[in-house]
Amino acid sequence: FQGQTLRLFAIFAFATCGGYSGGLRLSVDCVNKTESNLSIDIAFAYPFRLHQVTFEVPTCEGKERQKLALIGDSSSSAEFFVTVAVFAFLYSLAATVVYIFFQNKYRENNRGPLIDFIVTVVFSFLWLVGSSAWAKGLSDVKVATDPKEVLLLMSACKQPSNKCMAVHSPVMSSLNTSVVFGFLNFILWAGNIWFVFKETGWHSSGQRYLSDPMEKHSSSYNQGGYNQDSYGSSSGYSQQASLGPSSDEFGQQPTGPTSFTNQI
């Protein structure tokens, strides 16, 4: 069940980020209507090398056109995030196969659980770093593709006589979902560390280390109780032994007078 959840969340993470494509539409209405362009489409997609996304806009100064490009490059954080998701999916798939079909070899010499524990810790760290980096990269993408920010790049929009406006803004819901799934993957992998740790020899050796002092303490307590019992029995025996002669002496007291009267 845990393996299926890890694979499913990893698929959602890299699918919502790696499969994204979006765009925005702007319009520039010049004083001279023949120079206007009311449908300027700007498309961008994964891996979000925005500085390579170019588009042409009117300058409202004759037929001359201005060639612009978006600002920013979030490819490193996006590609790192998707890479972590893909490798996490592949590892969880391979681990599930080993758990089901090679259980004996997995537990042999405790090597399998130790490798699984180390890899789980590493992936937990990578998910945290990758999700945080991609969250920052997504914030930069949102700023760079904001229609208001793009309109500021156009020289025609700096003239009050021209009307510039955003017709369509990019939809970022799937990218927001990818960040959420990234941090959910971190929580799942970090929580899985404890379950994998229990399969290692470190956990069993730690339990033996804790159980040995308890056993020694209980054995010493039992020995102490046995000595007290033996002491009590020996003391009772000595008391009975000491009472024995006194009772004999008490019984011998009437024998003296009896023999004296017989003599008389």
PDB file of C-alpha atoms in Angstrom:
ATOM      1  CA  PHE A   1       0.000   0.000   0.000  1.00  0.00           C
ATOM      2  CA  GLN A   2       2.814   2.425   0.859  1.00  0.00           C
ATOM      3  CA  GLY A   3       4.622   1.600  -2.376  1.00  0.00           C
ATOM      4  CA  GLN A   4       1.500   2.275  -4.421  1.00  0.00           C
ATOM      5  CA  THR A   5       0.959   5.604  -2.657  1.00  0.00           C
ATOM      6  CA  LEU A   6       4.563   6.681  -3.254  1.00  0.00           C
ATOM      7  CA  ARG A   7       4.382   5.792  -6.936  1.00  0.00           C
ATOM      8  CA  LEU A   8       1.032   7.505  -7.384  1.00  0.00           C
ATOM      9  CA  PHE A   9       2.123  10.746  -5.737  1.00  0.00           C
ATOM     10  CA  ALA A  10       5.389  10.737  -7.701  1.00  0.00           C
ATOM     11  CA  ILE A  11       3.443  10.380 -10.960  1.00  0.00           C
ATOM     12  CA  PHE A  12       1.210  13.300 -10.041  1.00  0.00           C
ATOM     13  CA  ALA A  13       4.257  15.414  -9.169  1.00  0.00           C
ATOM     14  CA  PHE A  14       6.188  15.044 -12.422  1.00  0.00           C
ATOM     15  CA  ALA A  15       3.082  14.881 -14.625  1.00  0.00           C
ATOM     16  CA  THR A  16       1.628  18.168 -13.397  1.00  0.00           C
ATOM     17  CA  CYS A  17       4.989  19.919 -13.789  1.00  0.00           C
ATOM     18  CA  GLY A  18       6.647  18.210 -16.749  1.00  0.00           C
ATOM     19  CA  GLY A  19       3.516  18.154 -18.873  1.00  0.00           C
ATOM     20  CA  TYR A  20       2.605  21.803 -18.430  1.00  0.00           C
ATOM     21  CA  SER A  21       2.115  24.206 -21.330  1.00  0.00           C
ATOM     22  CA  GLY A  22       0.425  27.577 -21.047  1.00  0.00           C
ATOM     23  CA  GLY A  23       0.269  31.013 -22.473  1.00  0.00           C
ATOM     24  CA  LEU A  24      -1.131  34.498 -22.324  1.00  0.00           C
ATOM     25  CA  ARG A  25      -2.714  36.876 -24.811  1.00  0.00           C
ATOM     26  CA  LEU A  26      -2.214  40.629 -24.994  1.00  0.00           C
ATOM     27  CA  SER A  27      -3.603  43.417 -27.145  1.00  0.00           C
ATOM     28  CA  VAL A  28      -2.087  46.709 -28.265  1.00  0.00           C
ATOM     29  CA  ASP A  29      -4.526  49.252 -29.625  1.00  0.00           C
ATOM     30  CA  CYS A  30      -2.638  52.053 -31.350  1.00  0.00           C
ATOM     31  CA  VAL A  31      -4.008  55.465 -32.284  1.00  0.00           C
ATOM     32  CA  ASN A  32      -3.599  54.412 -35.884  1.00  0.00           C
ATOM     33  CA  LYS A  33      -5.834  51.341 -35.952  1.00  0.00           C
ATOM     34  CA  THR A  34      -3.958  49.815 -38.853  1.00  0.00           C
ATOM     35  CA  GLU A  35      -0.885  49.449 -36.661  1.00  0.00           C
ATOM     36  CA  SER A  36      -2.761  47.738 -33.808  1.00  0.00           C
ATOM     37  CA  ASN A  37      -2.513  44.099 -32.854  1.00  0.00           C
ATOM     38  CA  LEU A  38      -5.337  42.895 -30.641  1.00  0.00           C
ATOM     39  CA  SER A  39      -4.187  39.297 -30.356  1.00  0.00           C
ATOM     40  CA  ILE A  40      -0.575  38.826 -29.274  1.00  0.00           C
ATOM     41  CA  ASP A  41      -0.136  35.205 -28.144  1.00  0.00           C
ATOM     42  CA  ILE A  42       2.810  34.256 -25.942  1.00  0.00           C
ATOM     43  CA  ALA A  43       3.206  30.522 -25.264  1.00  0.00           C
ATOM     44  CA  PHE A  44       5.590  28.886 -22.809  1.00  0.00           C
ATOM     45  CA  ALA A  45       6.016  25.392 -21.378  1.00  0.00           C
ATOM     46  CA  TYR A  46       8.265  23.114 -19.329  1.00  0.00           C
ATOM     47  CA  PRO A  47      11.200  23.479 -18.642  1.00  0.00           C
ATOM     48  CA  PHE A  48      10.409  27.224 -18.434  1.00  0.00           C
ATOM     49  CA  ARG A  49      13.385  28.752 -20.204  1.00  0.00           C
ATOM     50  CA  LEU A  50      11.455  31.979 -20.443  1.00  0.00           C
ATOM     51  CA  HIS A  51      14.336  34.037 -21.801  1.00  0.00           C
ATOM     52  CA  GLN A  52      14.070  31.926 -24.969  1.00  0.00           C
ATOM     53  CA  VAL A  53      10.364  32.712 -25.452  1.00  0.00           C
ATOM     54  CA  THR A  54      10.242  35.535 -27.999  1.00  0.00           C
ATOM     55  CA  PHE A  55       7.335  37.446 -29.509  1.00  0.00           C
ATOM     56  CA  GLU A  56       6.753  40.504 -31.693  1.00  0.00           C
ATOM     57  CA  VAL A  57       4.597  43.521 -30.804  1.00  0.00           C
ATOM     58  CA  PRO A  58       3.730  46.713 -32.688  1.00  0.00           C
ATOM     59  CA  THR A  59       5.491  49.933 -31.815  1.00  0.00           C
ATOM     60  CA  CYS A  60       2.616  52.116 -33.028  1.00  0.00           C
ATOM     61  CA  GLU A  61       5.184  54.012 -35.091  1.00  0.00           C
ATOM     62  CA  GLY A  62       4.488  52.872 -38.596  1.00  0.00           C
ATOM     63  CA  LYS A  63       4.902  49.237 -39.561  1.00  0.00           C
ATOM     64  CA  GLU A  64       7.957  48.778 -37.387  1.00  0.00           C
ATOM     65  CA  ARG A  65       7.665  45.897 -34.911  1.00  0.00           C
ATOM     66  CA  GLN A  66       9.496  45.264 -31.671  1.00  0.00           C
ATOM     67  CA  LYS A  67      10.899  41.819 -30.826  1.00  0.00           C
ATOM     68  CA  LEU A  68      10.823  40.986 -27.115  1.00  0.00           C
ATOM     69  CA  ALA A  69      11.456  38.014 -24.842  1.00  0.00           C
ATOM     70  CA  LEU A  70      10.200  37.013 -21.442  1.00  0.00           C
ATOM     71  CA  ILE A  71      12.485  37.415 -18.440  1.00  0.00           C
ATOM     72  CA  GLY A  72      13.831  34.595 -16.323  1.00  0.00           C
ATOM     73  CA  ASP A  73      14.971  30.985 -16.446  1.00  0.00           C
ATOM     74  CA  SER A  74      13.472  28.439 -14.028  1.00  0.00           C
ATOM     75  CA  SER A  75      14.619  25.372 -15.939  1.00  0.00           C
ATOM     76  CA  SER A  76      17.111  24.197 -13.313  1.00  0.00           C
ATOM     77  CA  SER A  77      14.603  23.979 -10.465  1.00  0.00           C
ATOM     78  CA  ALA A  78      11.863  22.519 -12.689  1.00  0.00           C
ATOM     79  CA  GLU A  79      14.122  19.866 -14.205  1.00  0.00           C
ATOM     80  CA  PHE A  80      15.549  18.932 -10.806  1.00  0.00           C
ATOM     81  CA  PHE A  81      12.034  18.536  -9.409  1.00  0.00           C
ATOM     82  CA  VAL A  82      10.908  16.330 -12.285  1.00  0.00           C
ATOM     83  CA  THR A  83      14.113  14.265 -12.123  1.00  0.00           C
ATOM     84  CA  VAL A  84      13.610  13.548  -8.428  1.00  0.00           C
ATOM     85  CA  ALA A  85      10.004  12.559  -9.093  1.00  0.00           C
ATOM     86  CA  VAL A  86      10.928  10.193 -11.927  1.00  0.00           C
ATOM     87  CA  PHE A  87      13.701   8.462  -9.990  1.00  0.00           C
ATOM     88  CA  ALA A  88      11.507   8.213  -6.886  1.00  0.00           C
ATOM     89  CA  PHE A  89       8.844   6.524  -8.984  1.00  0.00           C
ATOM     90  CA  LEU A  90      11.351   4.072 -10.484  1.00  0.00           C
ATOM     91  CA  TYR A  91      12.883   3.228  -7.117  1.00  0.00           C
ATOM     92  CA  SER A  92       9.532   2.662  -5.418  1.00  0.00           C
ATOM     93  CA  LEU A  93       8.536   0.402  -8.317  1.00  0.00           C
ATOM     94  CA  ALA A  94      11.769  -1.590  -8.057  1.00  0.00           C
ATOM     95  CA  ALA A  95      11.473  -1.820  -4.261  1.00  0.00           C
ATOM     96  CA  THR A  96       7.944  -3.186  -4.546  1.00  0.00           C
ATOM     97  CA  VAL A  97       9.148  -5.909  -6.932  1.00  0.00           C
ATOM     98  CA  VAL A  98      11.945  -6.852  -4.516  1.00  0.00           C
ATOM     99  CA  TYR A  99       9.567  -6.947  -1.533  1.00  0.00           C
ATOM    100  CA  ILE A 100       7.186  -9.296  -3.333  1.00  0.00           C
ATOM    101  CA  PHE A 101       9.449 -11.649  -5.284  1.00  0.00           C
ATOM    102  CA  PHE A 102      12.833 -11.466  -3.548  1.00  0.00           C
ATOM    103  CA  GLN A 103      11.952 -11.223   0.131  1.00  0.00           C
ATOM    104  CA  ASN A 104      14.603 -13.750   1.249  1.00  0.00           C
ATOM    105  CA  LYS A 105      17.424 -12.022  -0.619  1.00  0.00           C
ATOM    106  CA  TYR A 106      16.186  -8.671   0.668  1.00  0.00           C
ATOM    107  CA  ARG A 107      16.651  -9.771   4.296  1.00  0.00           C
ATOM    108  CA  GLU A 108      19.873 -11.676   3.671  1.00  0.00           C
ATOM    109  CA  ASN A 109      22.747 -10.321   5.793  1.00  0.00           C
ATOM    110  CA  ASN A 110      20.588  -7.295   6.631  1.00  0.00           C
ATOM    111  CA  ARG A 111      22.008  -5.583   3.525  1.00  0.00           C
ATOM    112  CA  GLY A 112      18.706  -4.966   1.788  1.00  0.00           C
ATOM    113  CA  PRO A 113      17.005  -3.117   4.671  1.00  0.00           C
ATOM    114  CA  LEU A 114      20.094  -0.948   5.235  1.00  0.00           C
ATOM    115  CA  ILE A 115      20.239   0.077   1.565  1.00  0.00           C
ATOM    116  CA  ASP A 116      16.514   0.737   1.577  1.00  0.00           C
ATOM    117  CA  PHE A 117      16.835   2.879   4.705  1.00  0.00           C
ATOM    118  CA  ILE A 118      19.676   4.994   3.285  1.00  0.00           C
ATOM    119  CA  VAL A 119      17.932   5.503  -0.050  1.00  0.00           C
ATOM    120  CA  THR A 120      14.698   6.494   1.713  1.00  0.00           C
ATOM    121  CA  VAL A 121      16.535   9.127   3.750  1.00  0.00           C
ATOM    122  CA  VAL A 122      18.223  10.469   0.611  1.00  0.00           C
ATOM    123  CA  PHE A 123      14.948  10.712  -1.309  1.00  0.00           C
ATOM    124  CA  SER A 124      13.277  12.462   1.617  1.00  0.00           C
ATOM    125  CA  PHE A 125      16.001  15.100   1.535  1.00  0.00           C
ATOM    126  CA  LEU A 126      15.799  15.409  -2.264  1.00  0.00           C
ATOM    127  CA  TRP A 127      12.039  15.858  -2.156  1.00  0.00           C
ATOM    128  CA  LEU A 128      12.393  18.647   0.393  1.00  0.00           C
ATOM    129  CA  VAL A 129      15.099  20.443  -1.594  1.00  0.00           C
ATOM    130  CA  GLY A 130      13.418  19.900  -4.958  1.00  0.00           C
ATOM    131  CA  SER A 131       9.992  21.028  -3.779  1.00  0.00           C
ATOM    132  CA  SER A 132      11.390  24.137  -2.115  1.00  0.00           C
ATOM    133  CA  ALA A 133      13.459  25.052  -5.170  1.00  0.00           C
ATOM    134  CA  TRP A 134      10.547  24.482  -7.528  1.00  0.00           C
ATOM    135  CA  ALA A 135       8.227  26.564  -5.320  1.00  0.00           C
ATOM    136  CA  LYS A 136      10.671  29.458  -5.675  1.00  0.00           C
ATOM    137  CA  GLY A 137      11.005  28.803  -9.424  1.00  0.00           C
ATOM    138  CA  LEU A 138       7.242  28.768  -9.858  1.00  0.00           C
ATOM    139  CA  SER A 139       7.010  32.106  -8.072  1.00  0.00           C
ATOM    140  CA  ASP A 140       9.491  33.536 -10.592  1.00  0.00           C
ATOM    141  CA  VAL A 141       7.508  32.066 -13.490  1.00  0.00           C
ATOM    142  CA  LYS A 142       4.319  33.690 -12.237  1.00  0.00           C
ATOM    143  CA  VAL A 143       6.017  37.081 -12.028  1.00  0.00           C
ATOM    144  CA  ALA A 144       7.656  36.790 -15.452  1.00  0.00           C
ATOM    145  CA  THR A 145       4.415  35.730 -17.162  1.00  0.00           C
ATOM    146  CA  ASP A 146       2.187  38.245 -15.422  1.00  0.00           C
ATOM    147  CA  PRO A 147       0.485  40.230 -18.229  1.00  0.00           C
ATOM    148  CA  LYS A 148       1.054  43.492 -16.382  1.00  0.00           C
ATOM    149  CA  GLU A 149       4.787  42.812 -16.217  1.00  0.00           C
ATOM    150  CA  VAL A 150       4.928  41.828 -19.881  1.00  0.00           C
ATOM    151  CA  LEU A 151       3.101  44.987 -20.956  1.00  0.00           C
ATOM    152  CA  LEU A 152       5.782  47.056 -19.238  1.00  0.00           C
ATOM    153  CA  LEU A 153       8.318  45.656 -21.694  1.00  0.00           C
ATOM    154  CA  MET A 154       6.525  47.156 -24.702  1.00  0.00           C
ATOM    155  CA  SER A 155       7.530  50.615 -25.852  1.00  0.00           C
ATOM    156  CA  ALA A 156       4.074  51.248 -27.346  1.00  0.00           C
ATOM    157  CA  CYS A 157       2.449  50.770 -23.948  1.00  0.00           C
ATOM    158  CA  LYS A 158       4.527  53.571 -22.459  1.00  0.00           C
ATOM    159  CA  GLN A 159       2.623  56.099 -24.565  1.00  0.00           C
ATOM    160  CA  PRO A 160      -0.671  57.173 -22.954  1.00  0.00           C
ATOM    161  CA  SER A 161      -2.390  57.493 -26.327  1.00  0.00           C
ATOM    162  CA  ASN A 162      -2.088  53.734 -26.945  1.00  0.00           C
ATOM    163  CA  LYS A 163      -4.250  51.216 -25.108  1.00  0.00           C
ATOM    164  CA  CYS A 164      -2.606  48.020 -23.915  1.00  0.00           C
ATOM    165  CA  MET A 165      -4.474  45.319 -22.024  1.00  0.00           C
ATOM    166  CA  ALA A 166      -4.392  41.630 -21.103  1.00  0.00           C
ATOM    167  CA  VAL A 167      -6.885  39.453 -22.953  1.00  0.00           C
ATOM    168  CA  HIS A 168      -5.985  36.110 -21.370  1.00  0.00           C
ATOM    169  CA  SER A 169      -3.810  35.275 -18.374  1.00  0.00           C
ATOM    170  CA  PRO A 170      -1.926  31.970 -17.945  1.00  0.00           C
ATOM    171  CA  VAL A 171      -3.548  29.238 -15.837  1.00  0.00           C
ATOM    172  CA  MET A 172      -1.165  28.018 -13.119  1.00  0.00           C
ATOM    173  CA  SER A 173      -3.417  25.570 -11.260  1.00  0.00           C
ATOM    174  CA  SER A 174      -1.540  22.451 -12.395  1.00  0.00           C
ATOM    175  CA  LEU A 175       1.807  23.984 -11.435  1.00  0.00           C
ATOM    176  CA  ASN A 176       0.447  24.852  -8.003  1.00  0.00           C
ATOM    177  CA  THR A 177      -0.701  21.247  -7.702  1.00  0.00           C
ATOM    178  CA  SER A 178       2.789  20.012  -8.550  1.00  0.00           C
ATOM    179  CA  VAL A 179       4.263  21.958  -5.635  1.00  0.00           C
ATOM    180  CA  VAL A 180       1.643  20.532  -3.284  1.00  0.00           C
ATOM    181  CA  PHE A 181       2.384  16.996  -4.437  1.00  0.00           C
ATOM    182  CA  GLY A 182       6.096  17.676  -4.025  1.00  0.00           C
ATOM    183  CA  PHE A 183       5.747  18.473  -0.334  1.00  0.00           C
ATOM    184  CA  LEU A 184       3.294  15.591   0.125  1.00  0.00           C
ATOM    185  CA  ASN A 185       5.927  13.277  -1.309  1.00  0.00           C
ATOM    186  CA  PHE A 186       8.426  14.639   1.184  1.00  0.00           C
ATOM    187  CA  ILE A 187       6.017  13.904   4.053  1.00  0.00           C
ATOM    188  CA  LEU A 188       5.371  10.371   2.783  1.00  0.00           C
ATOM    189  CA  TRP A 189       9.036   9.527   2.297  1.00  0.00           C
ATOM    190  CA  ALA A 190      10.028  11.057   5.632  1.00  0.00           C
ATOM    191  CA  GLY A 191       7.286   9.134   7.406  1.00  0.00           C
ATOM    192  CA  ASN A 192       8.397   5.937   5.680  1.00  0.00           C
ATOM    193  CA  ILE A 193      11.863   6.262   7.242  1.00  0.00           C
ATOM    194  CA  TRP A 194      10.627   4.837  10.562  1.00  0.00           C
ATOM    195  CA  PHE A 195       8.993   1.791   8.950  1.00  0.00           C
ATOM    196  CA  VAL A 196      12.128   1.027   6.944  1.00  0.00           C
ATOM    197  CA  PHE A 197      14.329   1.576  10.011  1.00  0.00           C
ATOM    198  CA  LYS A 198      12.429  -1.122  11.910  1.00  0.00           C
ATOM    199  CA  GLU A 199      13.507  -3.631   9.256  1.00  0.00           C
ATOM    200  CA  THR A 200      17.195  -2.919   9.792  1.00  0.00           C
ATOM    201  CA  GLY A 201      19.540  -4.567  12.272  1.00  0.00           C
ATOM    202  CA  TRP A 202      20.081  -1.251  14.025  1.00  0.00           C
ATOM    203  CA  HIS A 203      16.550  -1.325  15.420  1.00  0.00           C
ATOM    204  CA  SER A 204      16.789  -4.934  16.650  1.00  0.00           C
ATOM    205  CA  SER A 205      20.224  -4.365  18.212  1.00  0.00           C
ATOM    206  CA  GLY A 206      18.892  -1.307  19.992  1.00  0.00           C
ATOM    207  CA  GLN A 207      16.029  -3.333  21.435  1.00  0.00           C
ATOM    208  CA  ARG A 208      18.443  -5.993  22.670  1.00  0.00           C
ATOM    209  CA  TYR A 209      20.589  -3.311  24.271  1.00  0.00           C
ATOM    210  CA  LEU A 210      17.598  -1.949  26.146  1.00  0.00           C
ATOM    211  CA  SER A 211      16.308  -5.380  27.185  1.00  0.00           C
ATOM    212  CA  ASP A 212      19.628  -6.623  28.668  1.00  0.00           C
ATOM    213  CA  PRO A 213      19.728  -4.172  31.624  1.00  0.00           C
ATOM    214  CA  MET A 214      16.100  -4.962  32.399  1.00  0.00           C
ATOM    215  CA  GLU A 215      16.830  -8.685  32.493  1.00  0.00           C
ATOM    216  CA  LYS A 216      19.838  -8.160  34.739  1.00  0.00           C
ATOM    217  CA  HIS A 217      17.800  -5.980  37.077  1.00  0.00           C
ATOM    218  CA  SER A 218      14.994  -8.517  37.321  1.00  0.00           C
ATOM    219  CA  SER A 219      17.412 -11.428  37.918  1.00  0.00           C
ATOM    220  CA  SER A 220      19.187  -9.554  40.699  1.00  0.00           C
ATOM    221  CA  TYR A 221      15.833  -8.769  42.290  1.00  0.00           C
ATOM    222  CA  ASN A 222      14.836 -12.430  42.216  1.00  0.00           C
ATOM    223  CA  GLN A 223      18.127 -13.440  43.815  1.00  0.00           C
ATOM    224  CA  GLY A 224      17.575 -10.885  46.553  1.00  0.00           C
ATOM    225  CA  GLY A 225      14.097 -12.282  47.285  1.00  0.00           C
ATOM    226  CA  TYR A 226      15.447 -15.823  47.432  1.00  0.00           C
ATOM    227  CA  ASN A 227      18.077 -14.848  49.986  1.00  0.00           C
ATOM    228  CA  GLN A 228      15.459 -13.160  52.123  1.00  0.00           C
ATOM    229  CA  ASP A 229      13.291 -16.272  52.063  1.00  0.00           C
ATOM    230  CA  SER A 230      16.196 -18.500  52.971  1.00  0.00           C
ATOM    231  CA  TYR A 231      17.164 -16.112  55.682  1.00  0.00           C
ATOM    232  CA  GLY A 232      13.660 -16.147  57.076  1.00  0.00           C
ATOM    233  CA  SER A 233      13.496 -19.940  57.080  1.00  0.00           C
ATOM    234  CA  SER A 234      16.885 -20.308  58.713  1.00  0.00           C
ATOM    235  CA  SER A 235      16.016 -17.789  61.389  1.00  0.00           C
ATOM    236  CA  GLY A 236      12.774 -19.599  62.117  1.00  0.00           C
ATOM    237  CA  TYR A 237      14.651 -22.848  62.358  1.00  0.00           C
ATOM    238  CA  SER A 238      17.139 -21.385  64.778  1.00  0.00           C
ATOM    239  CA  GLN A 239      14.302 -20.017  66.891  1.00  0.00           C
ATOM    240  CA  GLN A 240      12.702 -23.434  67.066  1.00  0.00           C
ATOM    241  CA  ALA A 241      16.015 -24.952  67.974  1.00  0.00           C
ATOM    242  CA  SER A 242      16.504 -22.452  70.740  1.00  0.00           C
ATOM    243  CA  LEU A 243      13.004 -23.067  72.090  1.00  0.00           C
ATOM    244  CA  GLY A 244      13.508 -26.812  72.137  1.00  0.00           C
ATOM    245  CA  PRO A 245      15.953 -27.044  75.010  1.00  0.00           C
ATOM    246  CA  SER A 246      14.002 -24.603  77.133  1.00  0.00           C
ATOM    247  CA  SER A 247      10.919 -26.766  76.824  1.00  0.00           C
ATOM    248  CA  ASP A 248      12.948 -29.830  77.888  1.00  0.00           C
ATOM    249  CA  GLU A 249      14.356 -27.975  80.798  1.00  0.00           C
ATOM    250  CA  PHE A 250      10.906 -26.904  81.807  1.00  0.00           C
ATOM    251  CA  GLY A 251       9.766 -30.517  81.622  1.00  0.00           C
ATOM    252  CA  GLN A 252      12.624 -31.737  83.781  1.00  0.00           C
ATOM    253  CA  GLN A 253      11.771 -29.413  86.696  1.00  0.00           C
ATOM    254  CA  PRO A 254       9.038 -31.623  88.210  1.00  0.00           C
ATOM    255  CA  THR A 255      11.260 -34.726  88.009  1.00  0.00           C
ATOM    256  CA  GLY A 256      13.489 -33.368  90.717  1.00  0.00           C
ATOM    257  CA  PRO A 257      10.832 -33.032  93.459  1.00  0.00           C
ATOM    258  CA  THR A 258       9.246 -36.333  92.480  1.00  0.00           C
ATOM    259  CA  SER A 259      12.454 -38.221  93.064  1.00  0.00           C
ATOM    260  CA  PHE A 260      12.926 -36.349  96.389  1.00  0.00           C
ATOM    261  CA  THR A 261       9.524 -37.420  97.732  1.00  0.00           C
ATOM    262  CA  ASN A 262      10.167 -40.962  96.751  1.00  0.00           C
ATOM    263  CA  GLN A 263      13.337 -40.880  98.744  1.00  0.00           C
ATOM    264  CA  ILE A 264      11.462 -39.503 101.721  1.00  0.00           C
TER     265      ILE A 264
END
